[in-house]
Amino acid sequence: MRISTSTLIILFFISCSNTNDPYLLLNKIRQVSDFATTEVTIKKYILANREKKILFVKFADAKFAAEAHATLKFGIDLKRITQKNLTIEGKTAIVSVPQIKLVSFSMPPELTTEIPALSDRVKFLNTFKFRDIEEAYLETSNQIGESIEYLNIQEKVVNNTEVALTGLLKPFEIDQVIVNLEDNEIDISKYF
Amino acid sequence: MKQINKTIILIFSLLALLYLDNKFNIIGNITRHLFVKVRTEIRSTPTIIKNVLQTSQLISSEYCTETYCTHSDEFIFDIDHYIEQRKSDLESAFNQVKNEIIKLKDNGVSIERLHTGFVQKSSLEDLRQYHNVITLIDLCGGNEGEKNKCFKNEILNADWRGFQGNKVKKHFKQMSEDLEDIQENNKADIIYIGRGCVQAGIDFDAISKNLQVTQINESTLKITGMSSTIISAHINPWFIPGKIKGFEFWDSHKEKRLSYKDVPVTKSKCVHNIEQEAIGNGIKLKAIESGLYAISQLSNQMDSKIDSIIVEIPYYNYVNEMILADSIISTAEINNLDGNYYNLSKTIDNGTQILIQDNRSNAMMEHVGQLIEFCQRNVDCKTRTLVELIKVKKKIAS
């Protein structure tokens, strides 16, 4: 009994100290240090059908089509640059970056526009409602997440990061920054 | 033949029942679950890259929050709150009118000519208060005789509580009814819950022209022309991927009256709300502090000897943005203006001293002046607030 009580107490404290709890992120300003060096704008069509059957009678499909735009910003987390992965040779800094990170993702609602020529939302007894549109957006977002690994953006981000870091470190007498990427996979865990 | 008729009637009855249940939920949508099958298919489409740009933005602060938004603002408009504010304004106008009447009377102006004399001579500081006074005078009566009588008996010789007779009650009752009518007619609406994040930081591309970094001595850097900005305010389909939605459709009234175009308009309001909330909580100032912290941490890794950074920014502009983000100047915010509330010197974890200074000599005066100007223009700003702000300005000037 004593063991189980102390286990419970430990588990309670572990759960309290879990800073990844999404609910704890609300309503406070978090300090981050993400350096965005590459901005990618993408376009994606949303094509969705709503099928409806009553008994064995199939009604005409309601359709929703829209064009969505999203902005993705890639970069590195400056916190992850430590003395362990940094070498200074004269005025050149060589930085080993563990991973490229998706630091910002935005799919602005005002840039998602319906395509009237392809949409037919209201049919007899079958309407593509606003609630259904939300489902379509969620799926579109998932598809964008899945497509990131195929963007082949790593080299571009590394080059851009070198230029941006050189600019940032000029006051500290660094004339050139070379970035070595340790892992080619992009960290998209924050958004997808 | 009878059998066919019966079958047709049965099918039609069933369809009618389905339609009515679907529409009005008369038997708990049971028919829908039993007989209706709905499937939404979202097709896979390619992702098209439109543009790839080089940027240099340090995202140093992030604020995540939850809000709600509706298509028509009238729907969430709090009538009672609005009426209370208007009453408070009218009370303030009452006191002002009373003081003016006393002043004019002491100067030998006859009470019969008071209202014309008062309107001309009134030393009102802003247009809004002037309108409140006019409303009060109109409530006194239609013709000159009635107004004079009201000035003499109901204002000069009474207090606000005594003045609030039928006319005032009727005025506010009418105002309340008119507003309720507006709300009723605008009930076609959609409500979304929005959860998202605002990111702020230093956009080096935008500030590069003005940014100057000067080494004052071996250990001190001075930075001018630095500013922080909102880099992104976003509510995406997912807030926590796969778990919590960013936008959640909450409810709709008369959805058929709305078109798809109303959806992005409404959602944009949610995004605007979270952005304003973040600004009100000081994300921009925090972004500068955190940005400098990140840069100084980096400089430490480079074995730099810099241990002190002086940064000049339009500090009070950020403070004003914070105060005005919710369009309300609270008593606490006014109290904070009066005194040395804003501690501009910070020491961060690694020992680096960061001193933030405003880059204008008269910044504090300008700062309060802007708040006064805002209050004069904004109908929701209480007269009491305006008076307090003027007091603070005078105190700073002295």
Coordinates of C-alpha atoms in Angstrom, one line a residue:
Chain A
M1 CA 0.0 0.0 0.0
R2 CA 2.8 2.3 1.0
I3 CA 4.6 1.7 -2.3
S4 CA 1.5 2.3 -4.4
T5 CA 0.9 5.6 -2.6
S6 CA 4.4 6.9 -3.2
T7 CA 4.2 5.7 -6.8
L8 CA 1.0 7.7 -7.2
I9 CA 2.7 10.8 -5.6
I10 CA 5.7 10.5 -8.0
L11 CA 3.4 10.0 -11.0
F12 CA 1.4 13.1 -9.9
F13 CA 4.6 15.2 -9.8
I14 CA 5.8 13.9 -13.1
S15 CA 2.5 14.8 -14.7
C16 CA 2.6 18.2 -13.1
S17 CA 6.1 18.9 -14.4
N18 CA 5.2 17.9 -18.0
T19 CA 5.8 21.1 -19.8
N20 CA 4.5 19.6 -23.1
D21 CA 1.0 19.6 -21.8
P22 CA -0.8 21.5 -24.5
Y23 CA -3.3 23.0 -22.1
L24 CA -0.5 24.7 -20.1
L25 CA 0.5 26.7 -23.2
L26 CA -2.6 28.8 -23.2
N27 CA -2.5 32.4 -22.0
K28 CA 1.1 32.9 -21.3
I29 CA 3.9 34.3 -23.3
R30 CA 6.5 31.6 -24.0
Q31 CA 10.1 32.4 -24.7
V32 CA 11.3 30.8 -27.9
S33 CA 14.3 31.2 -30.1
D34 CA 13.4 30.0 -33.5
F35 CA 15.3 31.6 -36.3
A36 CA 13.2 31.5 -39.5
T37 CA 15.3 31.7 -42.6
T38 CA 13.1 30.3 -45.4
E39 CA 9.5 31.0 -46.2
V40 CA 7.6 28.7 -48.5
T41 CA 4.2 29.7 -49.8
I42 CA 2.0 26.8 -51.0
K43 CA -1.3 26.4 -52.8
K44 CA -3.6 23.5 -52.5
Y45 CA -7.0 22.7 -53.9
I46 CA -9.7 21.3 -51.5
L47 CA -12.0 19.0 -53.3
A48 CA -14.7 17.3 -51.2
N49 CA -17.9 15.4 -51.9
R50 CA -20.8 14.7 -49.5
E51 CA -22.7 11.6 -50.3
K52 CA -26.0 10.9 -48.8
K53 CA -28.2 7.8 -48.9
I54 CA -31.6 7.5 -47.4
L55 CA -32.6 3.8 -47.2
F56 CA -31.4 2.7 -50.6
V57 CA -32.0 6.0 -52.4
K58 CA -28.9 7.9 -53.2
F59 CA -29.2 11.7 -53.4
A60 CA -27.1 13.9 -55.6
D61 CA -23.7 14.6 -54.1
A62 CA -23.1 18.0 -52.6
K63 CA -19.6 19.4 -53.6
F64 CA -17.3 21.8 -52.0
A65 CA -14.2 23.1 -53.8
A66 CA -11.8 25.7 -52.6
E67 CA -8.3 27.0 -53.1
A68 CA -6.2 27.2 -49.9
H69 CA -2.9 29.0 -49.4
A70 CA -0.5 28.3 -46.6
T71 CA 2.8 29.8 -45.4
L72 CA 5.5 27.6 -43.9
K73 CA 8.6 29.0 -42.3
F74 CA 11.6 26.8 -41.8
G75 CA 14.7 27.5 -39.8
I76 CA 16.6 26.4 -36.8
D77 CA 16.3 26.6 -33.0
L78 CA 19.1 28.9 -31.7
K79 CA 18.9 27.2 -28.3
R80 CA 20.3 24.1 -29.9
I81 CA 23.5 25.9 -30.8
T82 CA 25.8 25.1 -27.9
Q83 CA 29.6 25.0 -27.5
K84 CA 29.4 21.3 -28.2
N85 CA 28.3 21.8 -31.8
L86 CA 30.1 25.0 -32.5
T87 CA 33.7 25.5 -33.8
I88 CA 35.3 28.9 -34.3
E89 CA 38.1 29.1 -36.8
G90 CA 39.3 32.7 -37.0
K91 CA 36.3 34.7 -38.2
T92 CA 34.4 31.6 -39.4
A93 CA 31.9 29.7 -37.2
I94 CA 31.0 26.1 -38.1
V95 CA 27.7 25.1 -36.6
S96 CA 26.3 21.6 -36.5
V97 CA 22.6 21.8 -36.5
P98 CA 20.7 18.7 -35.4
Q99 CA 17.6 19.3 -37.6
I100 CA 15.8 21.8 -39.6
K101 CA 12.6 22.8 -37.9
L102 CA 9.2 24.0 -39.2
V103 CA 9.0 27.1 -37.0
S104 CA 5.8 28.6 -38.2
F105 CA 2.8 27.3 -40.2
S106 CA -0.2 29.4 -41.1
M107 CA -3.2 28.7 -43.2
P108 CA -5.0 32.1 -43.2
P109 CA -8.8 31.7 -43.4
E110 CA -9.1 34.8 -45.6
L111 CA -6.8 33.2 -48.2
T112 CA -9.0 30.1 -48.5
T113 CA -11.6 30.9 -51.2
E114 CA -14.4 28.8 -52.6
I115 CA -14.3 28.0 -56.3
P116 CA -17.9 28.7 -57.4
A117 CA -17.5 26.9 -60.7
L118 CA -16.7 23.6 -58.9
S119 CA -18.7 23.9 -55.8
D120 CA -22.3 22.9 -55.5
R121 CA -23.0 22.9 -51.8
V122 CA -26.8 22.8 -51.7
K123 CA -28.6 19.8 -53.2
F124 CA -32.0 18.4 -52.5
L125 CA -31.8 16.9 -48.9
N126 CA -28.0 17.1 -49.0
T127 CA -26.1 20.2 -48.0
F128 CA -22.4 20.6 -47.5
K129 CA -22.6 22.5 -44.3
F130 CA -20.1 24.7 -42.6
R131 CA -19.4 21.9 -40.1
D132 CA -18.4 19.6 -43.1
I133 CA -16.1 22.3 -44.5
E134 CA -14.1 22.2 -41.3
E135 CA -13.6 18.5 -41.8
A136 CA -12.3 19.2 -45.2
Y137 CA -9.8 21.8 -43.8
L138 CA -8.5 19.3 -41.2
E139 CA -7.8 16.7 -43.9
T140 CA -6.2 19.3 -46.1
S141 CA -3.9 20.3 -43.3
N142 CA -3.0 16.7 -42.7
Q143 CA -2.2 16.4 -46.4
I144 CA 0.1 19.5 -46.3
G145 CA 1.9 17.9 -43.3
E146 CA 2.5 14.7 -45.2
S147 CA 3.8 16.6 -48.2
I148 CA 6.5 18.5 -46.4
E149 CA 9.1 15.7 -46.6
Y150 CA 8.7 15.8 -50.4
L151 CA 9.4 19.6 -50.6
N152 CA 13.2 18.9 -50.7
I153 CA 13.8 22.2 -49.0
Q154 CA 16.7 21.2 -46.7
E155 CA 19.6 22.5 -48.9
K156 CA 17.8 25.8 -49.5
V157 CA 17.2 26.2 -45.7
V158 CA 20.8 25.4 -44.9
N159 CA 22.1 28.0 -47.4
N160 CA 19.6 30.7 -46.2
T161 CA 20.5 29.9 -42.6
E162 CA 24.2 30.4 -43.3
V163 CA 23.5 33.8 -44.8
A164 CA 21.1 34.9 -42.0
L165 CA 23.4 33.7 -39.2
T166 CA 26.4 35.5 -40.7
G167 CA 24.3 38.7 -40.6
L168 CA 23.3 38.1 -37.0
L169 CA 26.8 37.4 -35.8
K170 CA 28.6 40.2 -37.5
P171 CA 28.7 42.4 -34.4
F172 CA 30.5 39.5 -32.7
E173 CA 33.3 39.5 -35.3
I174 CA 32.1 36.5 -37.3
D175 CA 32.4 37.0 -41.0
Q176 CA 31.2 33.6 -42.2
V177 CA 28.9 30.8 -40.8
I178 CA 28.9 27.3 -42.1
V179 CA 26.0 25.1 -41.2
N180 CA 26.3 21.3 -41.1
L181 CA 23.1 19.4 -41.0
E182 CA 23.2 16.3 -38.8
D183 CA 19.8 14.9 -39.7
N184 CA 18.1 15.4 -43.0
E185 CA 14.6 14.9 -41.6
I186 CA 12.6 18.1 -40.9
D187 CA 11.1 18.5 -37.4
I188 CA 7.4 19.2 -38.1
S189 CA 6.2 18.0 -34.7
K190 CA 4.9 21.4 -33.6
Y191 CA 2.3 21.6 -36.3
F192 CA 1.7 18.1 -37.7
Chain B
M1 CA -55.0 -0.2 -56.9
K2 CA -55.7 0.4 -53.2
Q3 CA -52.5 -1.5 -52.3
I4 CA -50.5 0.8 -54.6
N5 CA -52.0 3.9 -53.1
K6 CA -51.2 2.6 -49.6
T7 CA -47.6 2.0 -50.6
I8 CA -47.2 5.4 -52.2
I9 CA -48.8 7.1 -49.1
L10 CA -46.4 5.0 -46.8
I11 CA -43.4 6.0 -48.8
F12 CA -44.4 9.7 -48.8
S13 CA -45.1 9.6 -45.1
L14 CA -41.8 8.1 -44.5
L15 CA -40.0 10.6 -46.6
A16 CA -41.9 13.4 -44.9
L17 CA -41.0 12.0 -41.5
L18 CA -37.4 11.8 -42.6
Y19 CA -37.4 15.4 -43.9
L20 CA -39.1 16.8 -40.7
D21 CA -36.8 14.8 -38.4
N22 CA -33.8 15.9 -40.3
K23 CA -34.9 19.5 -40.2
F24 CA -36.5 19.9 -36.8
N25 CA -35.1 16.9 -34.9
I26 CA -38.6 15.9 -33.9
I27 CA -37.8 12.3 -32.9
G28 CA -34.2 12.8 -31.9
N29 CA -32.9 12.3 -35.4
I30 CA -33.5 8.6 -34.9
T31 CA -34.6 8.2 -38.5
R32 CA -31.3 9.8 -39.6
H33 CA -29.2 7.3 -37.7
L34 CA -31.3 4.3 -38.9
F35 CA -31.8 5.1 -42.5
V36 CA -29.5 7.9 -43.5
K37 CA -25.9 7.3 -44.4
V38 CA -23.7 10.3 -45.0
R39 CA -20.1 10.1 -46.2
T40 CA -17.8 13.0 -46.8
E41 CA -14.9 12.2 -49.1
I42 CA -12.0 14.6 -49.2
R43 CA -9.7 13.9 -52.2
S44 CA -6.0 14.0 -52.1
T45 CA -4.6 16.9 -54.1
P46 CA -1.1 17.9 -54.9
T47 CA 0.7 20.6 -52.9
I48 CA 1.9 23.3 -55.2
I49 CA 4.9 25.4 -54.2
K50 CA 4.2 29.0 -55.2
N51 CA 7.2 30.8 -53.7
V52 CA 10.3 30.2 -51.7
L53 CA 11.8 33.3 -50.0
Q54 CA 14.8 34.0 -47.9
T55 CA 14.0 35.6 -44.6
S56 CA 15.8 36.5 -41.4
Q57 CA 13.2 36.5 -38.6
L58 CA 14.0 35.7 -35.0
I59 CA 10.8 34.4 -33.5
S60 CA 11.4 35.0 -29.8
S61 CA 7.9 35.0 -28.1
E62 CA 4.9 32.9 -28.6
Y63 CA 1.4 33.3 -27.1
C64 CA -1.2 30.7 -27.5
T65 CA -4.8 31.2 -26.6
E66 CA -8.4 30.5 -27.2
T67 CA -11.2 32.9 -28.4
Y68 CA -14.5 32.9 -30.1
C69 CA -15.9 34.9 -32.9
T70 CA -19.2 35.6 -34.6
H71 CA -20.1 36.9 -38.0
S72 CA -22.1 39.9 -36.8
D73 CA -20.8 41.8 -33.8
E74 CA -24.3 42.9 -32.9
F75 CA -24.9 39.3 -31.8
I76 CA -22.4 39.5 -29.0
F77 CA -23.0 43.1 -28.2
D78 CA -23.7 43.5 -24.5
I79 CA -26.6 45.9 -24.3
D80 CA -26.7 46.2 -20.5
H81 CA -23.0 47.0 -20.4
Y82 CA -23.5 49.6 -23.1
I83 CA -26.4 51.3 -21.3
E84 CA -24.5 51.4 -18.0
Q85 CA -21.6 53.2 -19.8
R86 CA -24.0 55.7 -21.4
K87 CA -25.6 56.4 -18.0
S88 CA -22.2 57.0 -16.4
D89 CA -21.4 59.4 -19.3
L90 CA -24.6 61.2 -18.7
E91 CA -24.0 61.5 -15.0
S92 CA -20.7 63.1 -15.8
A93 CA -22.3 65.5 -18.2
F94 CA -24.9 66.3 -15.5
N95 CA -22.2 67.4 -13.1
Q96 CA -20.4 69.4 -15.8
V97 CA -23.6 71.2 -16.7
K98 CA -24.4 71.9 -13.1
N99 CA -20.9 73.4 -12.6
E100 CA -21.3 75.6 -15.7
I101 CA -24.7 76.8 -14.5
I102 CA -23.3 77.8 -11.2
K103 CA -20.4 79.6 -12.8
L104 CA -22.6 81.5 -15.2
K105 CA -25.0 82.4 -12.5
D106 CA -22.2 83.7 -10.3
N107 CA -21.2 85.9 -13.2
G108 CA -24.6 87.4 -13.3
V109 CA -26.1 85.6 -16.3
S110 CA -29.8 85.2 -15.9
I111 CA -31.1 81.7 -15.5
E112 CA -33.6 82.3 -18.3
R113 CA -30.8 82.8 -20.9
L114 CA -28.7 80.0 -19.4
H115 CA -29.0 77.3 -22.0
T116 CA -27.9 79.3 -25.0
G117 CA -25.2 81.0 -23.0
F118 CA -24.1 77.7 -21.6
V119 CA -23.8 75.9 -24.9
Q120 CA -21.8 78.8 -26.3
K121 CA -19.5 79.3 -23.4
S122 CA -19.0 75.8 -22.3
S123 CA -15.4 74.9 -21.9
L124 CA -15.8 71.3 -22.9
E125 CA -12.6 69.5 -23.8
D126 CA -13.9 67.0 -26.3
L127 CA -16.6 66.5 -28.8
R128 CA -18.0 63.4 -27.2
Q129 CA -18.6 65.1 -23.9
Y130 CA -20.3 67.9 -25.8
H131 CA -22.7 65.4 -27.3
N132 CA -23.5 64.0 -23.9
V133 CA -24.3 67.5 -22.7
I134 CA -26.5 68.1 -25.7
T135 CA -28.4 64.8 -25.0
L136 CA -28.9 66.0 -21.4
I137 CA -30.2 69.4 -22.4
D138 CA -32.5 67.7 -24.9
L139 CA -33.8 65.5 -22.1
C140 CA -34.7 68.7 -20.2
G141 CA -37.4 69.6 -22.6
G142 CA -38.3 70.7 -26.1
N143 CA -38.6 74.5 -25.8
E144 CA -36.6 77.2 -24.1
G145 CA -39.1 77.6 -21.3
E146 CA -39.0 73.9 -20.4
K147 CA -35.2 73.9 -20.6
N148 CA -34.9 76.9 -18.2
K149 CA -37.3 75.3 -15.8
C150 CA -35.3 72.1 -15.9
F151 CA -32.0 73.9 -15.3
K152 CA -33.4 75.8 -12.4
N153 CA -35.3 73.0 -10.7
E154 CA -33.9 69.7 -11.8
I155 CA -30.2 70.4 -12.3
L156 CA -29.2 73.4 -10.1
N157 CA -31.2 72.4 -7.1
A158 CA -30.9 68.6 -7.4
D159 CA -28.3 65.9 -7.6
W160 CA -28.0 63.2 -10.3
R161 CA -30.2 60.7 -8.5
G162 CA -32.9 63.3 -8.2
F163 CA -32.6 64.2 -11.9
Q164 CA -33.1 60.7 -13.1
G165 CA -36.8 61.0 -13.6
N166 CA -39.1 59.5 -16.2
K167 CA -37.4 61.3 -19.1
V168 CA -34.0 59.7 -18.4
K169 CA -35.6 56.2 -17.8
K170 CA -37.6 56.5 -21.0
H171 CA -34.5 57.6 -23.0
F172 CA -32.5 54.6 -21.9
K173 CA -35.5 52.2 -22.3
Q174 CA -35.9 53.4 -25.9
M175 CA -32.2 53.0 -26.5
S176 CA -32.3 49.5 -25.1
E177 CA -35.3 48.5 -27.3
D178 CA -33.6 49.9 -30.4
L179 CA -30.5 47.9 -29.7
E180 CA -32.5 44.7 -29.1
D181 CA -34.2 45.2 -32.4
I182 CA -30.9 45.4 -34.2
Q183 CA -29.7 42.2 -32.5
E184 CA -32.8 40.3 -33.4
N185 CA -32.5 41.3 -37.0
N186 CA -28.9 40.2 -37.2
K187 CA -29.3 36.8 -35.8
A188 CA -28.1 35.0 -38.9
D189 CA -24.8 34.1 -37.6
I190 CA -22.0 31.6 -37.2
I191 CA -19.9 31.1 -34.1
Y192 CA -16.5 29.6 -34.1
I193 CA -14.2 28.7 -31.3
G194 CA -10.6 29.5 -32.3
R195 CA -7.4 28.3 -30.8
G196 CA -4.1 29.4 -32.1
C197 CA -0.8 31.2 -31.5
V198 CA 0.7 34.5 -32.1
Q199 CA 4.4 34.7 -32.8
A200 CA 6.4 37.8 -32.3
G201 CA 10.0 38.6 -32.8
I202 CA 12.6 40.6 -34.6
D203 CA 12.3 40.8 -38.4
F204 CA 15.9 41.6 -39.4
D205 CA 14.8 42.0 -43.1
A206 CA 12.4 44.8 -42.1
I207 CA 14.7 46.7 -39.7
S208 CA 18.0 46.2 -41.5
K209 CA 18.0 49.8 -42.9
N210 CA 17.6 51.4 -39.5
L211 CA 19.5 48.9 -37.3
Q212 CA 22.8 50.1 -35.9
V213 CA 25.0 48.2 -33.6
T214 CA 27.8 50.2 -32.0
Q215 CA 30.4 48.9 -29.6
I216 CA 30.7 51.5 -26.9
N217 CA 33.5 49.7 -25.1
E218 CA 34.9 46.1 -24.9
S219 CA 32.0 44.8 -23.0
T220 CA 29.0 47.0 -24.1
L221 CA 27.0 47.1 -27.2
K222 CA 24.5 49.8 -28.1
I223 CA 21.7 48.9 -30.5
T224 CA 19.5 51.5 -32.1
G225 CA 16.7 51.0 -34.7
M226 CA 15.6 47.7 -33.3
S227 CA 11.9 46.9 -33.1
S228 CA 9.8 43.8 -32.7
T229 CA 6.8 42.8 -34.7
I230 CA 4.1 40.2 -34.9
I231 CA 5.6 37.6 -37.2
S232 CA 2.6 35.4 -37.4
A233 CA -0.9 35.2 -35.9
H234 CA -2.5 32.0 -36.9
I235 CA -5.4 29.7 -36.1
N236 CA -4.8 26.6 -38.2
P237 CA -7.2 23.7 -38.7
W238 CA -5.3 21.8 -36.0
F239 CA -4.2 23.4 -32.8
I240 CA -2.7 20.2 -31.3
P241 CA -2.2 17.9 -34.3
G242 CA -4.8 15.1 -34.3
K243 CA -6.1 16.1 -30.9
I244 CA -7.5 19.6 -30.6
K245 CA -9.0 21.5 -33.5
G246 CA -7.9 25.1 -34.2
F247 CA -11.2 26.2 -35.5
E248 CA -14.2 24.5 -34.1
F249 CA -17.6 25.2 -35.6
W250 CA -19.7 25.9 -32.6
D251 CA -23.2 27.0 -33.7
S252 CA -25.0 28.7 -36.4
H253 CA -28.3 30.7 -36.7
K254 CA -30.1 30.8 -40.0
E255 CA -27.1 29.3 -41.7
K256 CA -28.8 29.4 -45.1
R257 CA -28.8 33.1 -45.0
L258 CA -25.0 33.1 -44.9
S259 CA -22.7 32.4 -47.8
Y260 CA -19.3 30.7 -47.7
K261 CA -17.7 34.1 -47.9
D262 CA -18.9 34.8 -44.3
V263 CA -16.8 31.9 -43.0
P264 CA -13.3 33.4 -43.7
V265 CA -14.6 36.8 -42.6
T266 CA -15.7 35.4 -39.2
K267 CA -12.6 33.3 -38.8
S268 CA -10.4 36.3 -39.5
K269 CA -12.1 38.0 -36.5
C270 CA -10.9 35.1 -34.3
V271 CA -7.3 35.6 -35.6
H272 CA -7.6 39.4 -35.0
N273 CA -8.8 38.6 -31.4
I274 CA -5.9 36.5 -30.5
E275 CA -3.5 39.0 -32.0
Q276 CA -4.9 41.8 -30.0
E277 CA -4.9 39.7 -26.8
A278 CA -1.2 38.9 -27.3
I279 CA -0.4 42.5 -27.9
G280 CA -2.4 43.5 -24.8
N281 CA -0.3 41.0 -22.8
G282 CA 2.9 42.6 -24.0
I283 CA 4.1 40.1 -26.5
K284 CA 6.1 42.7 -28.5
L285 CA 8.1 44.0 -25.5
K286 CA 8.7 40.4 -24.4
A287 CA 9.8 39.6 -28.0
I288 CA 12.5 42.2 -27.8
E289 CA 13.7 41.0 -24.4
S290 CA 13.7 37.4 -25.5
G291 CA 15.3 38.2 -28.8
L292 CA 18.1 40.0 -27.1
Y293 CA 18.4 37.1 -24.7
A294 CA 18.8 34.6 -27.6
I295 CA 21.4 36.8 -29.3
S296 CA 23.4 37.3 -26.1
Q297 CA 23.3 33.5 -25.4
L298 CA 24.7 33.0 -28.9
S299 CA 27.4 35.5 -28.3
N300 CA 28.4 33.7 -25.2
Q301 CA 28.8 30.5 -27.2
M302 CA 31.2 32.5 -29.4
D303 CA 33.2 33.5 -26.3
S304 CA 32.3 37.1 -26.8
K305 CA 33.2 39.6 -24.0
I306 CA 29.9 41.5 -24.3
D307 CA 28.1 41.5 -21.0
S308 CA 25.9 44.6 -21.4
I309 CA 23.5 45.6 -24.2
I310 CA 21.8 49.0 -24.3
V311 CA 18.9 49.0 -26.7
E312 CA 16.9 52.0 -27.8
I313 CA 13.4 51.4 -28.9
P314 CA 10.1 53.4 -29.0
Y315 CA 9.3 51.8 -25.7
Y316 CA 6.2 53.8 -24.8
N317 CA 4.7 53.1 -28.2
Y318 CA 4.7 49.4 -27.2
V319 CA 3.2 50.3 -23.8
N320 CA 0.4 52.3 -25.5
E321 CA -0.3 49.3 -27.9
M322 CA -0.5 47.1 -24.8
I323 CA -3.0 49.4 -23.1
L324 CA -5.1 50.1 -26.1
A325 CA -5.2 46.5 -27.5
D326 CA -8.5 45.9 -25.8
S327 CA -9.8 49.4 -26.6
I328 CA -10.3 50.0 -22.8
I329 CA -8.1 52.0 -20.5
S330 CA -8.5 50.4 -17.1
T331 CA -8.0 52.0 -13.7
A332 CA -5.1 49.7 -13.1
E333 CA -3.4 50.8 -16.3
I334 CA -3.8 54.5 -15.3
N335 CA -2.4 53.9 -11.9
N336 CA 0.6 52.2 -13.5
L337 CA 1.2 55.3 -15.6
D338 CA 1.7 57.4 -12.6
G339 CA 5.0 56.4 -11.1
N340 CA 8.0 54.5 -12.1
Y341 CA 6.2 51.3 -12.9
Y342 CA 8.1 50.3 -16.0
N343 CA 11.3 48.7 -15.0
L344 CA 13.5 49.1 -18.1
S345 CA 16.6 47.4 -16.9
K346 CA 16.8 43.6 -16.9
T347 CA 19.5 41.1 -16.1
I348 CA 19.1 37.9 -17.9
D349 CA 20.2 34.4 -16.9
N350 CA 23.7 34.4 -18.2
G351 CA 24.6 37.7 -16.5
T352 CA 24.1 39.9 -19.5
Q353 CA 22.6 43.3 -18.5
I354 CA 20.0 44.5 -20.9
L355 CA 19.0 48.1 -20.6
I356 CA 16.0 49.2 -22.7
Q357 CA 15.5 52.9 -23.2
D358 CA 13.0 54.9 -25.1
N359 CA 14.6 56.8 -28.0
R360 CA 12.7 60.0 -27.5
S361 CA 13.4 62.6 -24.8
N362 CA 9.7 63.5 -24.2
A363 CA 8.4 60.0 -24.5
M364 CA 6.3 59.8 -21.4
M365 CA 4.4 63.0 -22.2
E366 CA 3.8 61.8 -25.7
H367 CA 2.7 58.5 -24.4
V368 CA 0.0 60.0 -22.1
G369 CA -1.0 62.5 -24.7
Q370 CA -1.8 59.7 -27.2
L371 CA -3.9 57.9 -24.5
I372 CA -5.9 61.2 -23.9
E373 CA -6.4 61.6 -27.7
F374 CA -7.7 58.0 -27.9
C375 CA -10.1 58.6 -25.0
Q376 CA -11.4 61.7 -26.6
R377 CA -12.2 59.9 -29.8
N378 CA -13.5 56.7 -28.4
V379 CA -17.1 56.6 -27.4
D380 CA -16.5 53.7 -25.0
C381 CA -13.9 55.5 -22.9
K382 CA -15.4 56.8 -19.7
T383 CA -15.3 60.5 -18.9
R384 CA -13.8 59.6 -15.5
T385 CA -10.9 57.9 -17.3
L386 CA -10.3 61.0 -19.4
V387 CA -10.2 63.2 -16.3
E388 CA -7.7 60.8 -14.7
L389 CA -5.5 60.8 -17.7
I390 CA -5.4 64.6 -17.8
K391 CA -4.4 64.6 -14.2
V392 CA -1.5 62.2 -14.9
K393 CA -0.4 64.4 -17.8
K394 CA -0.4 67.5 -15.6
K395 CA 1.5 65.7 -12.9
I396 CA 4.2 64.6 -15.4
A397 CA 4.4 68.1 -16.8
S398 CA 4.9 69.6 -13.3

